[in-house]
Amino acid sequence: QAWTNGINKAGKMALQAWERETGIELVQINGQRRYGAPPPGWVGGPPPAGTEVYIARLPQDIYEDVLIPLFASVGKLYEFRLMMTFSGLNRGFAYARYASRQAAHRAIATFHRFQLRYGCAIVVCWSTQKHELLINGLGASVSQQELEAMLQRVTEGICSVSLHTSPFLKQAKLAVVKYSSHEAAALAKKALVQGNVRLGEAKMRVEWLDPQLKQMLQLCEEKPPSSRVQEGESPAVPPPLSLQNAMNCLNTLCWKHHLKTSLFMTKGVQVNPNGWKQFWYQVMAPGSHVLISGFTWIAPDRQGHSQQQKAKAVAALSILWLLAEFL
Protein backbone atom coordinates (compact mmCIF):
# COMPACT_ATOMS: atom_id res chain seq x y z
CA GLN A 1 0.00 0.00 0.00
CA ALA A 2 2.83 2.43 0.90
CA TRP A 3 4.50 1.60 -2.43
CA THR A 4 1.39 2.39 -4.48
CA ASN A 5 0.69 5.59 -2.52
CA GLY A 6 4.17 6.83 -3.40
CA ILE A 7 3.59 6.59 -7.16
CA ASN A 8 2.73 10.02 -8.65
CA LYS A 9 2.24 11.42 -5.16
CA ALA A 10 2.13 15.05 -6.37
CA GLY A 11 -0.60 14.26 -8.89
CA LYS A 12 -2.69 12.43 -6.32
CA MET A 13 -2.39 15.31 -3.84
CA ALA A 14 -3.45 17.80 -6.52
CA LEU A 15 -6.49 15.65 -7.30
CA GLN A 16 -7.50 15.49 -3.62
CA ALA A 17 -7.16 19.28 -3.29
CA TRP A 18 -9.34 19.76 -6.39
CA GLU A 19 -12.02 17.41 -4.98
CA ARG A 20 -12.13 19.36 -1.70
CA GLU A 21 -12.27 22.70 -3.50
CA THR A 22 -15.03 21.75 -5.97
CA GLY A 23 -16.98 19.34 -3.79
CA ILE A 24 -16.92 16.82 -6.65
CA GLU A 25 -17.14 13.19 -5.58
CA LEU A 26 -15.36 10.51 -7.58
CA VAL A 27 -16.30 6.86 -7.09
CA GLN A 28 -13.91 4.04 -8.03
CA ILE A 29 -15.35 0.63 -8.84
CA ASN A 30 -13.74 -2.30 -10.69
CA GLY A 31 -10.76 -0.46 -12.12
CA GLN A 32 -12.53 2.71 -13.21
CA ARG A 33 -13.15 6.01 -11.45
CA ARG A 34 -16.43 7.72 -12.22
CA TYR A 35 -17.85 11.22 -12.03
CA GLY A 36 -21.55 11.92 -12.54
CA ALA A 37 -24.16 9.57 -13.99
CA PRO A 38 -25.90 11.82 -13.08
CA PRO A 39 -23.82 14.87 -12.10
CA PRO A 40 -25.02 17.30 -9.38
CA GLY A 41 -28.04 19.34 -10.47
CA TRP A 42 -28.98 17.01 -13.34
CA VAL A 43 -32.70 16.94 -14.16
CA GLY A 44 -34.37 14.17 -16.15
CA GLY A 45 -33.16 10.87 -17.52
CA PRO A 46 -29.77 10.03 -19.02
CA PRO A 47 -28.80 11.47 -22.43
CA PRO A 48 -29.56 9.49 -25.61
CA ALA A 49 -27.21 7.10 -27.35
CA GLY A 50 -24.41 8.61 -29.39
CA THR A 51 -23.32 11.15 -26.77
CA GLU A 52 -20.18 9.42 -25.49
CA VAL A 53 -16.60 9.96 -26.71
CA TYR A 54 -13.53 7.80 -26.22
CA ILE A 55 -10.32 9.49 -25.08
CA ALA A 56 -6.98 7.72 -25.57
CA ARG A 57 -3.21 8.26 -25.31
CA LEU A 58 -3.52 10.06 -22.00
CA PRO A 59 -0.36 10.53 -19.92
CA GLN A 60 -0.76 8.08 -17.05
CA ASP A 61 -0.06 10.66 -14.33
CA ILE A 62 -2.95 12.99 -15.33
CA TYR A 63 -6.20 12.84 -13.37
CA GLU A 64 -9.72 14.28 -13.32
CA ASP A 65 -8.62 17.64 -11.87
CA VAL A 66 -7.17 18.34 -15.34
CA LEU A 67 -9.44 16.24 -17.56
CA ILE A 68 -12.94 17.07 -16.28
CA PRO A 69 -12.56 20.90 -16.50
CA LEU A 70 -10.98 20.50 -19.95
CA PHE A 71 -13.73 18.33 -21.43
CA ALA A 72 -16.50 20.23 -19.63
CA SER A 73 -15.34 23.41 -21.37
CA VAL A 74 -17.11 22.40 -24.61
CA GLY A 75 -20.39 21.14 -23.16
CA LYS A 76 -22.20 19.78 -20.13
CA LEU A 77 -20.85 16.43 -18.96
CA TYR A 78 -23.24 13.74 -17.80
CA GLU A 79 -20.48 11.26 -16.91
CA PHE A 80 -16.71 10.94 -17.00
CA ARG A 81 -14.95 7.58 -16.49
CA LEU A 82 -11.19 7.25 -16.12
CA MET A 83 -9.71 3.74 -16.31
CA MET A 84 -7.27 3.10 -13.42
CA THR A 85 -4.39 0.73 -12.63
CA PHE A 86 -3.77 -0.92 -9.27
CA SER A 87 -0.94 1.55 -8.58
CA GLY A 88 -3.25 4.55 -8.93
CA LEU A 89 -2.05 5.69 -12.36
CA ASN A 90 -4.61 5.95 -15.14
CA ARG A 91 -4.54 3.30 -17.87
CA GLY A 92 -4.24 5.86 -20.66
CA PHE A 93 -7.88 6.10 -21.68
CA ALA A 94 -11.22 7.46 -20.51
CA TYR A 95 -14.84 8.01 -21.59
CA ALA A 96 -16.77 11.29 -21.49
CA ARG A 97 -20.54 11.26 -21.92
CA TYR A 98 -22.22 14.55 -22.76
CA ALA A 99 -25.72 15.92 -22.36
CA SER A 100 -26.15 16.14 -26.14
CA ARG A 101 -24.67 14.74 -29.34
CA GLN A 102 -23.73 18.29 -30.39
CA ALA A 103 -21.53 18.68 -27.31
CA ALA A 104 -19.86 15.32 -27.98
CA HIS A 105 -19.18 16.40 -31.56
CA ARG A 106 -17.58 19.63 -30.30
CA ALA A 107 -15.35 17.61 -27.97
CA ILE A 108 -14.07 15.54 -30.89
CA ALA A 109 -13.57 18.59 -33.10
CA THR A 110 -11.76 20.48 -30.33
CA PHE A 111 -9.67 17.86 -28.60
CA HIS A 112 -8.75 15.22 -31.17
CA ARG A 113 -4.94 15.52 -31.53
CA PHE A 114 -4.97 18.17 -28.81
CA GLN A 115 -1.52 18.66 -27.24
CA LEU A 116 -2.29 17.90 -23.61
CA ARG A 117 1.41 18.25 -23.05
CA TYR A 118 4.23 19.11 -25.39
CA GLY A 119 4.67 16.13 -27.68
CA CYS A 120 1.61 14.35 -26.24
CA ALA A 121 -1.37 14.56 -28.60
CA ILE A 122 -4.48 12.76 -27.32
CA VAL A 123 -7.04 10.86 -29.41
CA VAL A 124 -10.74 11.71 -29.10
CA CYS A 125 -13.36 9.89 -31.17
CA TRP A 126 -16.88 8.47 -30.93
CA SER A 127 -17.17 5.69 -28.39
CA THR A 128 -17.94 2.29 -29.92
CA GLN A 129 -20.82 0.79 -27.99
CA LYS A 130 -19.90 -2.88 -28.14
CA HIS A 131 -22.21 -5.20 -26.23
CA GLU A 132 -20.99 -8.69 -27.21
CA LEU A 133 -18.07 -10.78 -25.99
CA LEU A 134 -16.49 -13.86 -27.56
CA ILE A 135 -15.37 -16.59 -25.16
CA ASN A 136 -12.99 -18.99 -26.87
CA GLY A 137 -11.19 -22.12 -25.69
CA LEU A 138 -14.18 -23.89 -24.13
CA GLY A 139 -14.06 -27.67 -23.95
CA ALA A 140 -16.34 -29.73 -26.18
CA SER A 141 -18.14 -31.12 -23.09
CA VAL A 142 -19.15 -27.68 -21.73
CA SER A 143 -22.92 -27.33 -21.59
CA GLN A 144 -25.12 -24.25 -21.97
CA GLN A 145 -26.27 -24.59 -18.35
CA GLU A 146 -22.70 -24.74 -16.98
CA LEU A 147 -21.65 -21.72 -19.00
CA GLU A 148 -24.65 -19.60 -18.02
CA ALA A 149 -24.23 -20.48 -14.32
CA MET A 150 -20.57 -19.43 -14.39
CA LEU A 151 -21.29 -16.16 -16.21
CA GLN A 152 -24.13 -15.22 -13.86
CA ARG A 153 -21.84 -15.87 -10.92
CA VAL A 154 -19.05 -13.50 -12.02
CA THR A 155 -20.73 -10.95 -14.36
CA GLU A 156 -23.89 -8.82 -14.49
CA GLY A 157 -26.21 -7.52 -17.19
CA ILE A 158 -26.36 -10.68 -19.35
CA CYS A 159 -28.97 -10.53 -22.12
CA SER A 160 -28.20 -13.75 -24.00
CA VAL A 161 -25.67 -16.57 -24.22
CA SER A 162 -25.16 -18.74 -27.32
CA LEU A 163 -22.82 -21.74 -27.49
CA HIS A 164 -21.26 -22.81 -30.81
CA THR A 165 -18.95 -25.52 -32.12
CA SER A 166 -15.64 -23.79 -32.75
CA PRO A 167 -14.86 -23.25 -36.47
CA PHE A 168 -11.16 -22.98 -35.59
CA LEU A 169 -10.37 -25.91 -33.27
CA LYS A 170 -11.43 -29.55 -33.16
CA GLN A 171 -13.21 -30.75 -30.03
CA ALA A 172 -13.79 -27.19 -28.80
CA LYS A 173 -16.60 -24.72 -28.37
CA LEU A 174 -16.92 -20.96 -28.22
CA ALA A 175 -19.64 -18.70 -26.86
CA VAL A 176 -21.14 -15.34 -27.74
CA VAL A 177 -22.42 -13.38 -24.73
CA LYS A 178 -24.52 -10.25 -25.17
CA TYR A 179 -24.74 -7.70 -22.35
CA SER A 180 -27.19 -4.89 -21.62
CA SER A 181 -24.63 -2.12 -22.23
CA HIS A 182 -21.07 -1.47 -23.31
CA GLU A 183 -20.13 -0.73 -19.72
CA ALA A 184 -21.57 -4.05 -18.49
CA ALA A 185 -19.71 -5.91 -21.25
CA ALA A 186 -16.43 -4.12 -20.47
CA LEU A 187 -16.72 -4.92 -16.76
CA ALA A 188 -17.54 -8.54 -17.59
CA LYS A 189 -14.50 -8.78 -19.88
CA LYS A 190 -12.29 -7.41 -17.13
CA ALA A 191 -13.74 -9.78 -14.51
CA LEU A 192 -13.32 -12.84 -16.73
CA VAL A 193 -9.77 -11.98 -17.84
CA GLN A 194 -8.30 -10.71 -14.58
CA GLY A 195 -10.18 -13.26 -12.49
CA ASN A 196 -8.49 -16.07 -14.46
CA VAL A 197 -11.89 -17.79 -14.61
CA ARG A 198 -11.94 -21.39 -15.85
CA LEU A 199 -14.70 -23.70 -16.98
CA GLY A 200 -13.27 -27.19 -17.11
CA GLU A 201 -9.54 -27.69 -17.61
CA ALA A 202 -8.94 -25.26 -20.50
CA LYS A 203 -8.27 -21.59 -19.89
CA MET A 204 -10.83 -19.35 -21.58
CA ARG A 205 -9.88 -16.48 -23.87
CA VAL A 206 -12.20 -13.48 -23.77
CA GLU A 207 -12.30 -10.73 -26.39
CA TRP A 208 -14.74 -8.41 -28.13
CA LEU A 209 -16.85 -10.18 -30.76
CA ASP A 210 -15.71 -9.43 -34.31
CA PRO A 211 -18.73 -8.67 -36.58
CA GLN A 212 -17.34 -10.83 -39.40
CA LEU A 213 -16.82 -13.76 -37.06
CA LYS A 214 -20.43 -13.30 -35.91
CA GLN A 215 -21.56 -13.63 -39.55
CA MET A 216 -19.42 -16.74 -39.99
CA LEU A 217 -20.95 -18.38 -36.91
CA GLN A 218 -24.42 -17.66 -38.27
CA LEU A 219 -23.49 -19.28 -41.59
CA CYS A 220 -21.96 -22.32 -39.91
CA GLU A 221 -25.21 -22.89 -38.00
CA GLU A 222 -27.02 -23.41 -41.33
CA LYS A 223 -27.34 -26.91 -42.77
CA PRO A 224 -24.91 -27.71 -45.62
CA PRO A 225 -26.45 -27.35 -49.11
CA SER A 226 -27.66 -30.38 -51.01
CA SER A 227 -27.33 -30.67 -54.79
CA ARG A 228 -29.36 -33.88 -55.31
CA VAL A 229 -32.54 -33.67 -57.37
CA GLN A 230 -35.17 -36.34 -57.07
CA GLU A 231 -37.16 -37.10 -60.20
CA GLY A 232 -40.33 -35.02 -60.33
CA GLU A 233 -39.24 -32.72 -57.50
CA SER A 234 -37.89 -29.18 -57.42
CA PRO A 235 -34.11 -29.05 -57.06
CA ALA A 236 -32.71 -28.53 -53.57
CA VAL A 237 -31.34 -25.07 -52.82
CA PRO A 238 -29.21 -23.81 -49.93
CA PRO A 239 -30.60 -21.29 -47.48
CA PRO A 240 -30.52 -17.62 -48.63
CA LEU A 241 -26.90 -16.51 -48.58
CA SER A 242 -25.21 -13.36 -49.89
CA LEU A 243 -21.85 -13.63 -51.61
CA GLN A 244 -20.54 -10.65 -49.63
CA ASN A 245 -21.32 -12.30 -46.26
CA ALA A 246 -19.81 -15.63 -47.30
CA MET A 247 -16.66 -14.01 -48.67
CA ASN A 248 -16.27 -11.77 -45.62
CA CYS A 249 -16.43 -14.79 -43.32
CA LEU A 250 -14.03 -16.80 -45.51
CA ASN A 251 -11.53 -13.93 -45.72
CA THR A 252 -11.70 -13.40 -41.94
CA LEU A 253 -10.98 -17.08 -41.28
CA CYS A 254 -8.09 -17.15 -43.78
CA TRP A 255 -6.63 -13.99 -42.26
CA LYS A 256 -6.75 -15.42 -38.73
CA HIS A 257 -4.84 -18.51 -39.85
CA HIS A 258 -2.44 -16.73 -42.25
CA LEU A 259 -3.81 -18.57 -45.28
CA LYS A 260 -3.82 -17.47 -48.90
CA THR A 261 -6.89 -16.39 -50.88
CA SER A 262 -9.19 -19.08 -52.29
CA LEU A 263 -9.56 -19.40 -56.08
CA PHE A 264 -13.06 -19.95 -57.53
CA MET A 265 -14.52 -21.27 -60.80
CA THR A 266 -18.24 -21.58 -61.56
CA LYS A 267 -20.07 -22.70 -64.72
CA GLY A 268 -23.75 -23.14 -65.54
CA VAL A 269 -24.47 -26.63 -66.88
CA GLN A 270 -28.26 -26.92 -67.25
CA VAL A 271 -31.58 -25.15 -66.70
CA ASN A 272 -34.87 -26.88 -65.83
CA PRO A 273 -38.29 -25.76 -67.13
CA ASN A 274 -39.01 -23.80 -63.94
CA GLY A 275 -35.95 -21.59 -64.41
CA TRP A 276 -33.75 -23.28 -61.82
CA LYS A 277 -30.13 -23.37 -63.00
CA GLN A 278 -27.54 -25.99 -62.09
CA PHE A 279 -23.98 -24.81 -61.58
CA TRP A 280 -20.72 -26.71 -61.37
CA TYR A 281 -18.22 -25.07 -59.03
CA GLN A 282 -14.60 -25.67 -58.16
CA VAL A 283 -12.57 -23.93 -55.48
CA MET A 284 -8.98 -24.35 -54.37
CA ALA A 285 -8.54 -24.50 -50.59
CA PRO A 286 -6.37 -21.59 -49.41
CA GLY A 287 -2.70 -22.40 -48.84
CA SER A 288 -2.93 -25.84 -50.50
CA HIS A 289 -3.49 -27.62 -53.81
CA VAL A 290 -6.70 -29.27 -52.62
CA LEU A 291 -9.58 -28.77 -55.05
CA ILE A 292 -13.20 -28.98 -53.94
CA SER A 293 -15.88 -29.30 -56.60
CA GLY A 294 -19.59 -29.93 -56.69
CA PHE A 295 -22.96 -29.06 -58.18
CA THR A 296 -25.72 -26.84 -56.84
CA TRP A 297 -29.11 -25.71 -58.08
CA ILE A 298 -29.93 -21.99 -57.87
CA ALA A 299 -33.50 -20.68 -57.99
CA PRO A 300 -34.45 -17.89 -60.42
CA ASP A 301 -34.31 -14.47 -58.77
CA ARG A 302 -37.08 -12.03 -59.72
CA GLN A 303 -35.05 -9.14 -58.26
CA GLY A 304 -32.36 -9.63 -60.90
CA HIS A 305 -29.60 -10.92 -58.63
CA SER A 306 -26.94 -12.98 -60.40
CA GLN A 307 -27.40 -16.75 -60.13
CA GLN A 308 -23.67 -17.14 -60.72
CA GLN A 309 -22.92 -14.94 -57.69
CA LYS A 310 -25.15 -17.19 -55.58
CA ALA A 311 -23.31 -20.26 -56.87
CA LYS A 312 -20.01 -18.67 -55.86
CA ALA A 313 -21.45 -18.06 -52.38
CA VAL A 314 -22.27 -21.78 -52.13
CA ALA A 315 -18.66 -22.59 -53.09
CA ALA A 316 -17.40 -20.21 -50.41
CA LEU A 317 -19.63 -21.90 -47.85
CA SER A 318 -18.22 -25.28 -48.86
CA ILE A 319 -14.69 -24.04 -48.11
CA LEU A 320 -15.89 -22.65 -44.79
CA TRP A 321 -17.24 -26.08 -43.86
CA LEU A 322 -13.92 -27.71 -44.80
CA LEU A 323 -11.86 -25.22 -42.77
CA ALA A 324 -14.22 -25.53 -39.81
CA GLU A 325 -13.61 -29.29 -39.87
CA PHE A 326 -9.82 -29.30 -40.12
CA LEU A 327 -8.46 -26.08 -38.56
XYZ file of C-alpha atoms in Angstrom:
327
model
C 0.000 0.000 0.000
C 2.831 2.434 0.900
C 4.504 1.600 -2.432
C 1.386 2.389 -4.481
C 0.692 5.585 -2.525
C 4.169 6.826 -3.398
C 3.591 6.591 -7.159
C 2.735 10.018 -8.652
C 2.237 11.424 -5.160
C 2.132 15.053 -6.366
C -0.598 14.259 -8.892
C -2.689 12.428 -6.315
C -2.391 15.307 -3.841
C -3.445 17.802 -6.520
C -6.493 15.653 -7.298
C -7.498 15.495 -3.619
C -7.162 19.285 -3.289
C -9.340 19.756 -6.392
C -12.016 17.411 -4.985
C -12.126 19.364 -1.699
C -12.275 22.696 -3.499
C -15.032 21.751 -5.970
C -16.978 19.342 -3.785
C -16.920 16.825 -6.646
C -17.139 13.194 -5.580
C -15.357 10.507 -7.579
C -16.303 6.859 -7.094
C -13.905 4.043 -8.026
C -15.346 0.630 -8.841
C -13.740 -2.297 -10.688
C -10.760 -0.463 -12.125
C -12.532 2.706 -13.210
C -13.151 6.009 -11.455
C -16.435 7.721 -12.222
C -17.847 11.217 -12.026
C -21.550 11.917 -12.536
C -24.159 9.565 -13.992
C -25.900 11.817 -13.084
C -23.824 14.868 -12.099
C -25.017 17.305 -9.385
C -28.045 19.343 -10.473
C -28.981 17.014 -13.340
C -32.704 16.943 -14.160
C -34.374 14.167 -16.146
C -33.155 10.869 -17.523
C -29.770 10.025 -19.022
C -28.800 11.468 -22.429
C -29.563 9.493 -25.609
C -27.210 7.103 -27.352
C -24.410 8.611 -29.392
C -23.317 11.150 -26.771
C -20.179 9.417 -25.486
C -16.603 9.964 -26.705
C -13.534 7.799 -26.225
C -10.319 9.492 -25.082
C -6.977 7.721 -25.574
C -3.213 8.259 -25.306
C -3.518 10.058 -22.000
C -0.359 10.531 -19.916
C -0.755 8.083 -17.048
C -0.060 10.661 -14.325
C -2.947 12.987 -15.329
C -6.202 12.841 -13.372
C -9.720 14.276 -13.316
C -8.617 17.639 -11.871
C -7.172 18.342 -15.336
C -9.437 16.237 -17.561
C -12.941 17.068 -16.283
C -12.563 20.896 -16.495
C -10.982 20.495 -19.950
C -13.728 18.330 -21.426
C -16.504 20.231 -19.626
C -15.342 23.414 -21.370
C -17.107 22.401 -24.611
C -20.391 21.136 -23.160
C -22.201 19.777 -20.127
C -20.851 16.433 -18.960
C -23.244 13.741 -17.803
C -20.484 11.262 -16.910
C -16.708 10.938 -17.002
C -14.953 7.578 -16.492
C -11.189 7.248 -16.121
C -9.708 3.741 -16.306
C -7.269 3.100 -13.424
C -4.390 0.727 -12.632
C -3.775 -0.917 -9.267
C -0.939 1.546 -8.576
C -3.246 4.553 -8.931
C -2.049 5.690 -12.359
C -4.608 5.950 -15.144
C -4.542 3.300 -17.869
C -4.239 5.858 -20.657
C -7.880 6.099 -21.679
C -11.220 7.457 -20.511
C -14.840 8.010 -21.586
C -16.768 11.295 -21.491
C -20.544 11.258 -21.919
C -22.220 14.554 -22.764
C -25.721 15.916 -22.362
C -26.148 16.142 -26.143
C -24.673 14.743 -29.336
C -23.731 18.286 -30.393
C -21.525 18.676 -27.314
C -19.857 15.323 -27.976
C -19.179 16.401 -31.557
C -17.583 19.629 -30.296
C -15.354 17.609 -27.966
C -14.071 15.544 -30.894
C -13.570 18.592 -33.101
C -11.763 20.484 -30.333
C -9.670 17.864 -28.600
C -8.755 15.218 -31.174
C -4.944 15.524 -31.535
C -4.965 18.173 -28.806
C -1.516 18.663 -27.235
C -2.294 17.898 -23.614
C 1.408 18.255 -23.045
C 4.226 19.111 -25.391
C 4.673 16.130 -27.680
C 1.611 14.351 -26.236
C -1.366 14.556 -28.603
C -4.481 12.758 -27.324
C -7.044 10.864 -29.414
C -10.740 11.705 -29.098
C -13.363 9.887 -31.168
C -16.882 8.474 -30.930
C -17.168 5.693 -28.389
C -17.937 2.288 -29.922
C -20.821 0.792 -27.990
C -19.896 -2.876 -28.143
C -22.209 -5.201 -26.231
C -20.992 -8.691 -27.214
C -18.066 -10.776 -25.992
C -16.491 -13.862 -27.563
C -15.373 -16.594 -25.158
C -12.995 -18.995 -26.867
C -11.190 -22.124 -25.689
C -14.181 -23.887 -24.130
C -14.064 -27.669 -23.948
C -16.336 -29.735 -26.183
C -18.138 -31.119 -23.091
C -19.148 -27.682 -21.728
C -22.919 -27.329 -21.593
C -25.116 -24.255 -21.969
C -26.271 -24.591 -18.351
C -22.703 -24.736 -16.980
C -21.650 -21.716 -19.003
C -24.653 -19.598 -18.017
C -24.231 -20.482 -14.324
C -20.567 -19.434 -14.389
C -21.285 -16.158 -16.206
C -24.127 -15.225 -13.862
C -21.843 -15.871 -10.917
C -19.052 -13.505 -12.018
C -20.727 -10.954 -14.358
C -23.891 -8.824 -14.486
C -26.206 -7.524 -17.188
C -26.360 -10.678 -19.348
C -28.966 -10.533 -22.120
C -28.203 -13.753 -23.996
C -25.666 -16.573 -24.222
C -25.162 -18.741 -27.318
C -22.824 -21.737 -27.495
C -21.258 -22.813 -30.814
C -18.954 -25.523 -32.117
C -15.635 -23.787 -32.754
C -14.862 -23.250 -36.470
C -11.161 -22.979 -35.585
C -10.373 -25.915 -33.274
C -11.430 -29.554 -33.156
C -13.214 -30.746 -30.026
C -13.788 -27.192 -28.800
C -16.603 -24.717 -28.369
C -16.920 -20.963 -28.219
C -19.641 -18.704 -26.857
C -21.141 -15.340 -27.736
C -22.417 -13.383 -24.730
C -24.524 -10.252 -25.175
C -24.736 -7.698 -22.351
C -27.190 -4.893 -21.619
C -24.628 -2.124 -22.233
C -21.067 -1.466 -23.314
C -20.130 -0.733 -19.716
C -21.566 -4.048 -18.490
C -19.707 -5.908 -21.253
C -16.426 -4.122 -20.474
C -16.720 -4.925 -16.764
C -17.541 -8.543 -17.594
C -14.502 -8.781 -19.882
C -12.287 -7.414 -17.127
C -13.739 -9.784 -14.510
C -13.321 -12.839 -16.731
C -9.775 -11.978 -17.839
C -8.303 -10.711 -14.582
C -10.177 -13.261 -12.489
C -8.493 -16.073 -14.461
C -11.886 -17.789 -14.614
C -11.945 -21.388 -15.845
C -14.699 -23.704 -16.981
C -13.275 -27.193 -17.106
C -9.538 -27.690 -17.612
C -8.942 -25.263 -20.499
C -8.267 -21.589 -19.895
C -10.831 -19.353 -21.575
C -9.877 -16.484 -23.871
C -12.196 -13.475 -23.774
C -12.303 -10.726 -26.391
C -14.736 -8.412 -28.125
C -16.847 -10.181 -30.763
C -15.706 -9.426 -34.309
C -18.728 -8.666 -36.585
C -17.344 -10.827 -39.396
C -16.820 -13.764 -37.060
C -20.427 -13.304 -35.914
C -21.556 -13.630 -39.551
C -19.417 -16.742 -39.991
C -20.947 -18.376 -36.912
C -24.420 -17.662 -38.272
C -23.488 -19.279 -41.592
C -21.964 -22.320 -39.911
C -25.205 -22.886 -38.004
C -27.016 -23.408 -41.325
C -27.338 -26.912 -42.768
C -24.915 -27.709 -45.624
C -26.447 -27.346 -49.114
C -27.660 -30.384 -51.007
C -27.330 -30.666 -54.794
C -29.357 -33.878 -55.312
C -32.536 -33.666 -57.367
C -35.167 -36.340 -57.070
C -37.155 -37.100 -60.197
C -40.334 -35.021 -60.330
C -39.235 -32.721 -57.497
C -37.890 -29.176 -57.420
C -34.105 -29.049 -57.061
C -32.714 -28.529 -53.573
C -31.336 -25.072 -52.819
C -29.205 -23.812 -49.930
C -30.599 -21.289 -47.482
C -30.519 -17.616 -48.630
C -26.896 -16.507 -48.577
C -25.206 -13.361 -49.885
C -21.847 -13.626 -51.609
C -20.542 -10.654 -49.628
C -21.322 -12.300 -46.262
C -19.812 -15.632 -47.303
C -16.663 -14.006 -48.672
C -16.274 -11.766 -45.622
C -16.426 -14.787 -43.325
C -14.026 -16.795 -45.509
C -11.528 -13.926 -45.723
C -11.696 -13.400 -41.942
C -10.978 -17.082 -41.280
C -8.090 -17.154 -43.777
C -6.630 -13.994 -42.264
C -6.753 -15.417 -38.728
C -4.835 -18.509 -39.850
C -2.435 -16.729 -42.247
C -3.812 -18.570 -45.278
C -3.823 -17.468 -48.904
C -6.890 -16.389 -50.879
C -9.194 -19.080 -52.287
C -9.560 -19.399 -56.078
C -13.061 -19.948 -57.528
C -14.516 -21.265 -60.799
C -18.245 -21.585 -61.564
C -20.067 -22.698 -64.725
C -23.752 -23.136 -65.538
C -24.474 -26.626 -66.879
C -28.258 -26.923 -67.252
C -31.576 -25.152 -66.700
C -34.866 -26.876 -65.826
C -38.289 -25.759 -67.133
C -39.010 -23.796 -63.943
C -35.949 -21.590 -64.412
C -33.753 -23.277 -61.823
C -30.129 -23.369 -63.001
C -27.538 -25.987 -62.087
C -23.976 -24.814 -61.584
C -20.724 -26.711 -61.375
C -18.216 -25.073 -59.030
C -14.597 -25.674 -58.159
C -12.567 -23.928 -55.482
C -8.978 -24.353 -54.366
C -8.538 -24.501 -50.592
C -6.374 -21.585 -49.406
C -2.705 -22.397 -48.843
C -2.930 -25.836 -50.504
C -3.489 -27.621 -53.812
C -6.702 -29.267 -52.620
C -9.585 -28.771 -55.048
C -13.200 -28.975 -53.943
C -15.881 -29.302 -56.599
C -19.586 -29.935 -56.688
C -22.957 -29.059 -58.183
C -25.720 -26.841 -56.836
C -29.114 -25.713 -58.082
C -29.929 -21.994 -57.869
C -33.499 -20.682 -57.989
C -34.445 -17.892 -60.419
C -34.313 -14.465 -58.774
C -37.078 -12.032 -59.719
C -35.048 -9.142 -58.263
C -32.362 -9.634 -60.901
C -29.601 -10.924 -58.632
C -26.936 -12.982 -60.404
C -27.401 -16.747 -60.129
C -23.666 -17.144 -60.718
C -22.921 -14.942 -57.691
C -25.151 -17.185 -55.579
C -23.306 -20.256 -56.873
C -20.013 -18.673 -55.858
C -21.449 -18.061 -52.381
C -22.270 -21.784 -52.126
C -18.663 -22.588 -53.088
C -17.396 -20.206 -50.407
C -19.632 -21.899 -47.850
C -18.215 -25.284 -48.856
C -14.693 -24.042 -48.108
C -15.893 -22.654 -44.786
C -17.235 -26.080 -43.855
C -13.915 -27.706 -44.802
C -11.862 -25.221 -42.773
C -14.220 -25.535 -39.807
C -13.612 -29.290 -39.868
C -9.818 -29.301 -40.117
C -8.455 -26.083 -38.558
